[in-house]
mmCIF file with all atom_site columns, C-alpha atoms in Angstrom:
data_model
loop_
_atom_site.group_PDB
_atom_site.id
_atom_site.type_symbol
_atom_site.label_atom_id
_atom_site.label_alt_id
_atom_site.label_comp_id
_atom_site.label_asym_id
_atom_site.label_entity_id
_atom_site.label_seq_id
_atom_site.pdbx_PDB_ins_code
_atom_site.Cartn_x
_atom_site.Cartn_y
_atom_site.Cartn_z
_atom_site.occupancy
_atom_site.B_iso_or_equiv
_atom_site.pdbx_formal_charge
_atom_site.auth_seq_id
_atom_site.auth_comp_id
_atom_site.auth_asym_id
_atom_site.auth_atom_id
_atom_site.pdbx_PDB_model_num
ATOM 1  C CA . UNK A 1 1  ? 42.827 304.584 128.303 1.00 59.00 ? 22  UNK A CA 1
ATOM 2  C CA . UNK A 1 2  ? 41.708 301.995 125.935 1.00 73.00 ? 23  UNK A CA 1
ATOM 3  C CA . UNK A 1 3  ? 38.750 300.918 127.829 1.00 71.00 ? 24  UNK A CA 1
ATOM 4  C CA . UNK A 1 4  ? 37.131 304.347 127.974 1.00 85.00 ? 25  UNK A CA 1
ATOM 5  C CA . UNK A 1 5  ? 37.664 304.368 124.260 1.00 88.00 ? 26  UNK A CA 1
ATOM 6  C CA . UNK A 1 6  ? 35.635 301.268 123.919 1.00 89.00 ? 27  UNK A CA 1
ATOM 7  C CA . UNK A 1 7  ? 33.244 302.190 126.606 1.00 91.00 ? 28  UNK A CA 1
ATOM 8  C CA . UNK A 1 8  ? 32.407 305.313 124.664 1.00 94.00 ? 29  UNK A CA 1
ATOM 9  C CA . UNK A 1 9  ? 32.186 303.212 121.507 1.00 95.00 ? 30  UNK A CA 1
ATOM 10 C CA . UNK A 1 10 ? 29.594 300.858 122.820 1.00 94.00 ? 31  UNK A CA 1
ATOM 11 C CA . UNK A 1 11 ? 27.594 303.773 124.518 1.00 95.00 ? 32  UNK A CA 1
ATOM 12 C CA . UNK A 1 12 ? 27.255 305.404 120.962 1.00 96.00 ? 33  UNK A CA 1
ATOM 13 C CA . UNK A 1 13 ? 26.463 301.913 119.548 1.00 96.00 ? 34  UNK A CA 1
ATOM 14 C CA . UNK A 1 14 ? 23.747 301.254 121.879 1.00 96.00 ? 35  UNK A CA 1
ATOM 15 C CA . UNK A 1 15 ? 22.344 304.831 121.705 1.00 97.00 ? 36  UNK A CA 1
ATOM 16 C CA . UNK A 1 16 ? 22.232 304.523 118.136 1.00 97.00 ? 37  UNK A CA 1
ATOM 17 C CA . UNK A 1 17 ? 19.489 301.591 118.469 1.00 95.00 ? 38  UNK A CA 1
ATOM 18 C CA . UNK A 1 18 ? 15.745 303.003 117.467 1.00 96.00 ? 39  UNK A CA 1
ATOM 19 C CA . UNK A 1 19 ? 13.901 304.167 120.740 1.00 96.00 ? 40  UNK A CA 1
ATOM 20 C CA . UNK A 1 20 ? 16.991 303.690 122.891 1.00 97.00 ? 41  UNK A CA 1
ATOM 21 C CA . UNK A 1 21 ? 17.445 305.603 126.180 1.00 97.00 ? 42  UNK A CA 1
ATOM 22 C CA . UNK A 1 22 ? 20.166 305.550 128.902 1.00 97.00 ? 43  UNK A CA 1
ATOM 23 C CA . UNK A 1 23 ? 20.011 306.091 132.767 1.00 97.00 ? 44  UNK A CA 1
ATOM 24 C CA . UNK A 1 24 ? 21.890 305.299 135.789 1.00 97.00 ? 45  UNK A CA 1
ATOM 25 C CA . UNK A 1 25 ? 19.098 303.654 138.041 1.00 94.00 ? 46  UNK A CA 1
ATOM 26 C CA . UNK A 1 26 ? 21.666 301.864 140.133 1.00 91.00 ? 47  UNK A CA 1
ATOM 27 C CA . UNK A 1 27 ? 24.332 304.731 140.733 1.00 94.00 ? 48  UNK A CA 1
ATOM 28 C CA . UNK A 1 28 ? 26.970 306.199 138.677 1.00 92.00 ? 49  UNK A CA 1
ATOM 29 C CA . UNK A 1 29 ? 28.914 302.719 138.042 1.00 91.00 ? 50  UNK A CA 1
ATOM 30 C CA . UNK A 1 30 ? 25.893 301.084 136.113 1.00 92.00 ? 51  UNK A CA 1
ATOM 31 C CA . UNK A 1 31 ? 24.895 302.791 132.817 1.00 96.00 ? 52  UNK A CA 1
ATOM 32 C CA . UNK A 1 32 ? 21.731 301.054 131.784 1.00 96.00 ? 53  UNK A CA 1
ATOM 33 C CA . UNK A 1 33 ? 20.153 300.968 128.260 1.00 97.00 ? 54  UNK A CA 1
ATOM 34 C CA . UNK A 1 34 ? 16.451 300.430 127.641 1.00 96.00 ? 55  UNK A CA 1
ATOM 35 C CA . UNK A 1 35 ? 14.025 300.416 124.792 1.00 95.00 ? 56  UNK A CA 1
ATOM 36 C CA . UNK A 1 36 ? 10.508 301.399 125.642 1.00 95.00 ? 57  UNK A CA 1
ATOM 37 C CA . UNK A 1 37 ? 11.425 301.142 129.480 1.00 93.00 ? 58  UNK A CA 1
ATOM 38 C CA . UNK A 1 38 ? 12.720 297.577 129.013 1.00 92.00 ? 59  UNK A CA 1
ATOM 39 C CA . UNK A 1 39 ? 16.579 297.025 129.941 1.00 92.00 ? 60  UNK A CA 1
ATOM 40 C CA . UNK A 1 40 ? 18.528 295.390 126.887 1.00 92.00 ? 61  UNK A CA 1
ATOM 41 C CA . UNK A 1 41 ? 22.104 296.585 128.133 1.00 93.00 ? 62  UNK A CA 1
ATOM 42 C CA . UNK A 1 42 ? 24.394 297.539 131.050 1.00 93.00 ? 63  UNK A CA 1
ATOM 43 C CA . UNK A 1 43 ? 27.922 299.058 131.064 1.00 93.00 ? 64  UNK A CA 1
ATOM 44 C CA . UNK A 1 44 ? 29.970 298.900 134.067 1.00 91.00 ? 65  UNK A CA 1
ATOM 45 C CA . UNK A 1 45 ? 33.029 297.617 135.533 1.00 89.00 ? 66  UNK A CA 1
ATOM 46 C CA . UNK A 1 46 ? 33.651 294.236 137.393 1.00 83.00 ? 67  UNK A CA 1
ATOM 47 C CA . UNK A 1 47 ? 36.892 293.659 139.220 1.00 85.00 ? 68  UNK A CA 1
ATOM 48 C CA . UNK A 1 48 ? 38.120 296.875 137.566 1.00 86.00 ? 69  UNK A CA 1
ATOM 49 C CA . UNK A 1 49 ? 37.676 295.456 133.967 1.00 87.00 ? 70  UNK A CA 1
ATOM 50 C CA . UNK A 1 50 ? 35.059 296.914 131.607 1.00 90.00 ? 71  UNK A CA 1
ATOM 51 C CA . UNK A 1 51 ? 31.960 294.610 131.449 1.00 88.00 ? 72  UNK A CA 1
ATOM 52 C CA . UNK A 1 52 ? 28.984 294.796 128.864 1.00 90.00 ? 73  UNK A CA 1
ATOM 53 C CA . UNK A 1 53 ? 25.987 292.890 129.794 1.00 88.00 ? 74  UNK A CA 1
ATOM 54 C CA . UNK A 1 54 ? 23.337 292.400 126.818 1.00 89.00 ? 75  UNK A CA 1
ATOM 55 C CA . UNK A 1 55 ? 20.049 290.513 126.817 1.00 87.00 ? 76  UNK A CA 1
ATOM 56 C CA . UNK A 1 56 ? 20.032 287.432 124.854 1.00 86.00 ? 77  UNK A CA 1
ATOM 57 C CA . UNK A 1 57 ? 17.606 284.444 124.793 1.00 85.00 ? 78  UNK A CA 1
ATOM 58 C CA . UNK A 1 58 ? 18.631 281.592 127.237 1.00 83.00 ? 79  UNK A CA 1
ATOM 59 C CA . UNK A 1 59 ? 19.846 279.185 124.542 1.00 86.00 ? 80  UNK A CA 1
ATOM 60 C CA . UNK A 1 60 ? 21.861 281.737 122.971 1.00 88.00 ? 81  UNK A CA 1
ATOM 61 C CA . UNK A 1 61 ? 23.647 282.719 126.229 1.00 85.00 ? 82  UNK A CA 1
ATOM 62 C CA . UNK A 1 62 ? 24.463 279.013 126.494 1.00 87.00 ? 83  UNK A CA 1
ATOM 63 C CA . UNK A 1 63 ? 25.679 278.547 123.183 1.00 91.00 ? 84  UNK A CA 1
ATOM 64 C CA . UNK A 1 64 ? 27.918 282.043 123.220 1.00 90.00 ? 85  UNK A CA 1
ATOM 65 C CA . UNK A 1 65 ? 29.459 281.137 126.642 1.00 88.00 ? 86  UNK A CA 1
ATOM 66 C CA . UNK A 1 66 ? 30.413 277.836 125.498 1.00 91.00 ? 87  UNK A CA 1
ATOM 67 C CA . UNK A 1 67 ? 31.841 278.944 122.435 1.00 94.00 ? 88  UNK A CA 1
ATOM 68 C CA . UNK A 1 68 ? 33.675 282.094 123.354 1.00 93.00 ? 89  UNK A CA 1
ATOM 69 C CA . UNK A 1 69 ? 36.054 282.723 126.032 1.00 89.00 ? 90  UNK A CA 1
ATOM 70 C CA . UNK A 1 70 ? 35.128 286.397 126.616 1.00 87.00 ? 91  UNK A CA 1
ATOM 71 C CA . UNK A 1 71 ? 31.585 285.848 127.390 1.00 88.00 ? 92  UNK A CA 1
ATOM 72 C CA . UNK A 1 72 ? 29.905 284.636 130.249 1.00 85.00 ? 93  UNK A CA 1
ATOM 73 C CA . UNK A 1 73 ? 26.682 284.683 132.072 1.00 80.00 ? 94  UNK A CA 1
ATOM 74 C CA . UNK A 1 74 ? 25.703 287.914 133.098 1.00 75.00 ? 95  UNK A CA 1
ATOM 75 C CA . UNK A 1 75 ? 26.799 288.886 136.571 1.00 63.00 ? 96  UNK A CA 1
ATOM 76 C CA . UNK A 1 76 ? 24.066 289.331 139.098 1.00 65.00 ? 97  UNK A CA 1
ATOM 77 C CA . UNK A 1 77 ? 21.447 289.215 136.075 1.00 66.00 ? 98  UNK A CA 1
ATOM 78 C CA . UNK A 1 78 ? 18.730 286.745 135.069 1.00 62.00 ? 99  UNK A CA 1
ATOM 79 C CA . UNK A 1 79 ? 19.234 283.832 132.620 1.00 58.00 ? 100 UNK A CA 1
ATOM 80 C CA . UNK A 1 80 ? 18.512 286.119 129.813 1.00 57.00 ? 101 UNK A CA 1
ATOM 81 C CA . UNK A 1 81 ? 21.631 288.074 129.792 1.00 55.00 ? 102 UNK A CA 1
ATOM 82 C CA . UNK A 1 82 ? 25.178 287.409 129.209 1.00 57.00 ? 103 UNK A CA 1
ATOM 83 C CA . UNK A 1 83 ? 28.367 289.384 129.694 1.00 57.00 ? 104 UNK A CA 1
ATOM 84 C CA . UNK A 1 84 ? 31.297 290.390 127.055 1.00 60.00 ? 105 UNK A CA 1
ATOM 85 C CA . UNK A 1 85 ? 34.593 291.272 128.400 1.00 60.00 ? 106 UNK A CA 1
ATOM 86 C CA . UNK A 1 86 ? 35.951 293.528 125.818 1.00 55.00 ? 107 UNK A CA 1
#
């Protein structure tokens, strides 16, 4: 399945960041990535589709959501997150 390949690629990429660590604090369906105990990314599925939520500045989130169809504000996240639909 292509989404599994994409998910693994994202996991490898996020874990390659300096000082990054991963965990499942919200259960097995939400893969959380942190740097120095601060969350910067989350991988999960929403409505059966792979979704990657990334931390970003609010003004960047506004620009990205207006510019790209596959990016939307993070579901159940603060204004500092955006969600990418690969």
